[in-house]
Coordinates of N, CA, C and O in Angstrom, one line a residue:
M111 N -35.6 -66.7 -33.8 CA -34.5 -65.8 -34.2 C -33.5 -65.7 -33.0 O -33.8 -65.4 -31.9
K112 N -32.2 -65.9 -33.4 CA -31.2 -65.8 -32.3 C -30.8 -64.3 -32.2 O -30.8 -63.6 -33.1
K113 N -30.4 -64.0 -31.0 CA -29.9 -62.7 -30.7 C -28.4 -62.8 -30.4 O -28.0 -63.5 -29.4
I114 N -27.6 -62.2 -31.3 CA -26.1 -62.3 -31.1 C -25.6 -60.9 -30.8 O -25.9 -59.9 -31.5
Q115 N -24.9 -60.8 -29.7 CA -24.3 -59.6 -29.3 C -22.8 -59.6 -29.2 O -22.2 -60.6 -28.7
I116 N -22.2 -58.6 -29.7 CA -20.7 -58.5 -29.7 C -20.4 -57.4 -28.7 O -20.8 -56.3 -28.8
L117 N -19.7 -57.8 -27.6 CA -19.4 -56.9 -26.5 C -18.0 -56.3 -26.8 O -17.0 -57.1 -26.9
G118 N -17.8 -55.0 -26.9 CA -16.5 -54.4 -27.1 C -16.6 -53.0 -27.4 O -17.7 -52.5 -27.9
T119 N -15.6 -52.3 -27.1 CA -15.6 -50.8 -27.3 C -15.3 -50.3 -28.7 O -15.2 -49.1 -28.9
G120 N -15.0 -51.2 -29.6 CA -14.7 -50.9 -30.9 C -13.3 -51.1 -31.4 O -12.8 -50.6 -32.4
C121 N -12.5 -51.9 -30.7 CA -11.2 -52.3 -31.0 C -11.1 -53.1 -32.3 O -12.2 -53.7 -32.7
P122 N -10.0 -53.3 -32.9 CA -9.9 -54.2 -34.1 C -10.4 -55.6 -33.9 O -11.1 -56.1 -34.7
K123 N -10.1 -56.2 -32.7 CA -10.6 -57.5 -32.5 C -12.1 -57.6 -32.3 O -12.8 -58.5 -32.7
C124 N -12.7 -56.5 -31.8 CA -14.2 -56.4 -31.7 C -14.8 -56.4 -33.1 O -15.8 -57.1 -33.3
R125 N -14.2 -55.7 -34.0 CA -14.7 -55.6 -35.3 C -14.5 -57.0 -36.0 O -15.4 -57.4 -36.8
Q126 N -13.4 -57.6 -35.8 CA -13.2 -59.0 -36.3 C -14.2 -60.0 -35.8 O -14.7 -60.8 -36.6
L127 N -14.5 -59.9 -34.5 CA -15.5 -60.8 -34.0 C -16.9 -60.6 -34.6 O -17.6 -61.5 -34.9
Y128 N -17.2 -59.3 -34.8 CA -18.5 -59.0 -35.4 C -18.6 -59.5 -36.8 O -19.6 -60.2 -37.1
E129 N -17.5 -59.3 -37.6 CA -17.5 -59.8 -38.9 C -17.6 -61.4 -39.0 O -18.2 -62.0 -39.8
A130 N -16.8 -62.0 -38.0 CA -16.8 -63.5 -38.0 C -18.2 -64.0 -37.6 O -18.6 -65.0 -38.2
A131 N -18.9 -63.4 -36.7 CA -20.2 -63.8 -36.3 C -21.2 -63.6 -37.4 O -22.0 -64.5 -37.7
E132 N -21.1 -62.5 -38.1 CA -22.0 -62.2 -39.3 C -21.8 -63.2 -40.4 O -22.7 -63.8 -40.9
R133 N -20.5 -63.5 -40.7 CA -20.2 -64.5 -41.7 C -20.7 -65.9 -41.3 O -21.3 -66.6 -42.1
A134 N -20.4 -66.3 -40.1 CA -20.8 -67.7 -39.7 C -22.3 -67.8 -39.7 O -22.9 -68.8 -40.1
A135 N -23.1 -66.8 -39.2 CA -24.5 -66.8 -39.3 C -25.0 -66.9 -40.7 O -26.0 -67.7 -41.0
A136 N -24.4 -66.2 -41.6 CA -24.8 -66.3 -43.0 C -24.6 -67.6 -43.6 O -25.4 -68.2 -44.3
E137 N -23.4 -68.2 -43.3 CA -23.0 -69.5 -43.8 C -24.0 -70.6 -43.3 O -24.2 -71.6 -44.0
L138 N -24.4 -70.5 -42.0 CA -25.3 -71.4 -41.4 C -26.7 -71.2 -41.8 O -27.6 -72.0 -41.5
G139 N -27.0 -70.0 -42.4 CA -28.4 -69.7 -42.7 C -29.2 -69.4 -41.5 O -30.4 -69.6 -41.5
I140 N -28.6 -68.9 -40.4 CA -29.3 -68.6 -39.2 C -29.9 -67.2 -39.3 O -29.2 -66.2 -39.7
E141 N -31.2 -67.1 -39.0 CA -31.8 -65.8 -38.9 C -31.5 -65.2 -37.5 O -31.7 -65.9 -36.5
C142 N -30.9 -64.1 -37.5 CA -30.4 -63.5 -36.2 C -30.5 -62.0 -36.2 O -30.5 -61.4 -37.3
E143 N -30.4 -61.5 -35.0 CA -30.3 -60.1 -34.8 C -28.9 -59.9 -34.3 O -28.5 -60.5 -33.2
L144 N -28.0 -59.1 -34.9 CA -26.7 -58.9 -34.6 C -26.5 -57.5 -34.0 O -26.9 -56.6 -34.7
E145 N -26.0 -57.4 -32.8 CA -25.9 -56.1 -32.1 C -24.5 -55.9 -31.5 O -24.0 -56.8 -31.0
K146 N -24.0 -54.7 -31.7 CA -22.8 -54.3 -31.0 C -23.1 -53.7 -29.7 O -24.0 -52.8 -29.6
V147 N -22.5 -54.1 -28.6 CA -22.7 -53.5 -27.3 C -21.4 -52.8 -26.9 O -20.4 -53.5 -26.7
T148 N -21.4 -51.5 -26.9 CA -20.1 -50.7 -26.7 C -20.1 -50.0 -25.4 O -19.0 -49.6 -25.0
D149 N -21.2 -49.9 -24.7 CA -21.2 -49.2 -23.4 C -20.5 -50.0 -22.4 O -20.9 -51.2 -22.2
V150 N -19.6 -49.5 -21.7 CA -18.8 -50.3 -20.7 C -19.7 -50.8 -19.6 O -19.6 -52.0 -19.2
N151 N -20.6 -50.0 -19.1 CA -21.5 -50.5 -18.1 C -22.4 -51.7 -18.6 O -22.7 -52.6 -17.8
D152 N -22.9 -51.6 -19.8 CA -23.7 -52.7 -20.4 C -22.8 -54.0 -20.5 O -23.3 -55.1 -20.3
I153 N -21.5 -53.8 -20.9 CA -20.6 -54.9 -21.0 C -20.4 -55.5 -19.6 O -20.4 -56.8 -19.5
L154 N -20.1 -54.7 -18.6 CA -19.9 -55.2 -17.3 C -21.1 -55.9 -16.7 O -21.0 -56.9 -15.9
A155 N -22.3 -55.6 -17.2 CA -23.6 -56.2 -16.7 C -23.6 -57.7 -17.1 O -24.3 -58.5 -16.5
F156 N -22.8 -58.1 -18.1 CA -22.7 -59.5 -18.5 C -21.7 -60.2 -17.7 O -21.5 -61.4 -17.9
G157 N -21.0 -59.5 -16.8 CA -19.9 -60.1 -16.1 C -18.6 -60.3 -16.9 O -17.7 -61.0 -16.5
V158 N -18.5 -59.6 -18.0 CA -17.4 -59.6 -18.9 C -16.3 -58.6 -18.5 O -16.7 -57.4 -18.4
M159 N -15.1 -59.0 -18.3 CA -14.0 -58.1 -17.9 C -13.0 -57.9 -19.0 O -12.1 -57.0 -18.9
M160 N -13.1 -58.7 -20.0 CA -12.2 -58.6 -21.1 C -13.0 -58.7 -22.5 O -13.9 -59.5 -22.6
T161 N -12.6 -57.8 -23.4 CA -13.3 -57.8 -24.7 C -12.3 -58.3 -25.8 O -11.1 -58.2 -25.6
P162 N -12.8 -58.7 -26.9 CA -14.2 -58.8 -27.3 C -14.9 -60.0 -26.6 O -14.2 -60.9 -26.2
A163 N -16.2 -60.0 -26.6 CA -16.9 -61.1 -26.1 C -18.1 -61.4 -27.0 O -18.7 -60.4 -27.6
L164 N -18.5 -62.6 -27.1 CA -19.7 -63.1 -27.9 C -20.8 -63.6 -27.0 O -20.5 -64.4 -26.1
V165 N -21.9 -63.0 -27.2 CA -23.1 -63.4 -26.4 C -24.2 -63.9 -27.3 O -24.5 -63.3 -28.3
V166 N -24.7 -65.1 -27.1 CA -25.7 -65.7 -27.9 C -27.0 -66.0 -27.0 O -26.9 -66.7 -26.1
D167 N -28.1 -65.3 -27.4 CA -29.3 -65.5 -26.6 C -29.1 -65.3 -25.1 O -29.6 -66.0 -24.3
G168 N -28.3 -64.3 -24.8 CA -28.1 -63.9 -23.4 C -27.0 -64.6 -22.7 O -26.8 -64.4 -21.5
T169 N -26.4 -65.6 -23.3 CA -25.3 -66.4 -22.7 C -24.0 -66.0 -23.3 O -23.8 -66.1 -24.5
V170 N -23.0 -65.7 -22.4 CA -21.7 -65.4 -22.8 C -21.0 -66.7 -23.3 O -20.9 -67.7 -22.6
K171 N -20.5 -66.7 -24.5 CA -19.9 -67.9 -25.1 C -18.4 -67.8 -25.3 O -17.7 -68.8 -25.1
V172 N -17.9 -66.6 -25.6 CA -16.5 -66.4 -25.8 C -16.1 -65.0 -25.2 O -16.8 -64.1 -25.3
V173 N -14.9 -65.0 -24.5 CA -14.4 -63.8 -23.9 C -12.9 -63.7 -24.3 O -12.1 -64.6 -24.2
G174 N -12.5 -62.5 -24.8 CA -11.1 -62.1 -25.0 C -10.5 -62.7 -26.3 O -9.3 -62.6 -26.4
K175 N -11.2 -63.2 -27.2 CA -10.6 -63.7 -28.4 C -11.7 -63.8 -29.6 O -12.9 -63.7 -29.3
V176 N -11.1 -64.0 -30.8 CA -12.0 -64.2 -31.9 C -11.8 -65.7 -32.3 O -10.7 -66.2 -32.6
P177 N -12.9 -66.5 -32.1 CA -12.8 -67.9 -32.3 C -12.6 -68.3 -33.8 O -12.9 -67.5 -34.7
A178 N -12.0 -69.4 -34.1 CA -11.8 -69.9 -35.4 C -13.2 -70.1 -36.1 O -14.2 -70.3 -35.4
P179 N -13.3 -70.0 -37.4 CA -14.6 -70.2 -38.1 C -15.4 -71.4 -37.7 O -16.6 -71.2 -37.4
D180 N -14.8 -72.5 -37.6 CA -15.6 -73.7 -37.2 C -16.1 -73.6 -35.7 O -17.2 -74.0 -35.4
E181 N -15.2 -73.1 -34.8 CA -15.6 -72.9 -33.5 C -16.8 -71.9 -33.4 O -17.7 -72.1 -32.6
M182 N -16.7 -70.8 -34.2 CA -17.8 -69.8 -34.2 C -19.1 -70.4 -34.6 O -20.1 -70.2 -34.0
K183 N -19.1 -71.3 -35.6 CA -20.3 -71.9 -36.0 C -20.9 -72.8 -34.9 O -22.1 -72.9 -34.8
Q184 N -20.1 -73.4 -34.1 CA -20.6 -74.3 -33.0 C -21.3 -73.4 -32.0 O -22.3 -73.8 -31.4
Y185 N -20.7 -72.2 -31.7 CA -21.4 -71.3 -30.8 C -22.7 -70.8 -31.2 O -23.6 -70.6 -30.4
L186 N -22.9 -70.7 -32.5 CA -24.1 -70.1 -33.1 C -25.2 -71.1 -33.4 O -26.3 -70.8 -33.5
S187 N -24.7 -72.4 -33.5 CA -25.7 -73.4 -33.9 C -26.4 -74.0 -32.7 O -26.1 -73.8 -31.6

């Protein structure tokens, strides 16, 4: 099971990234745990200075943007 984390304080782009990750995981049939990380200290622990950010299994994949659907699928697969 993949662990997908969305780092962000709750801005519109953070919500878009969460929805995009959820949609891509469903389309790929990936079993995953999807978590929002909103605490600034927890976000900084990943070395991320700009949100939103996508973390897959502990690795930061995207920072500061919402990737296109095909790009998102590549990050999750």
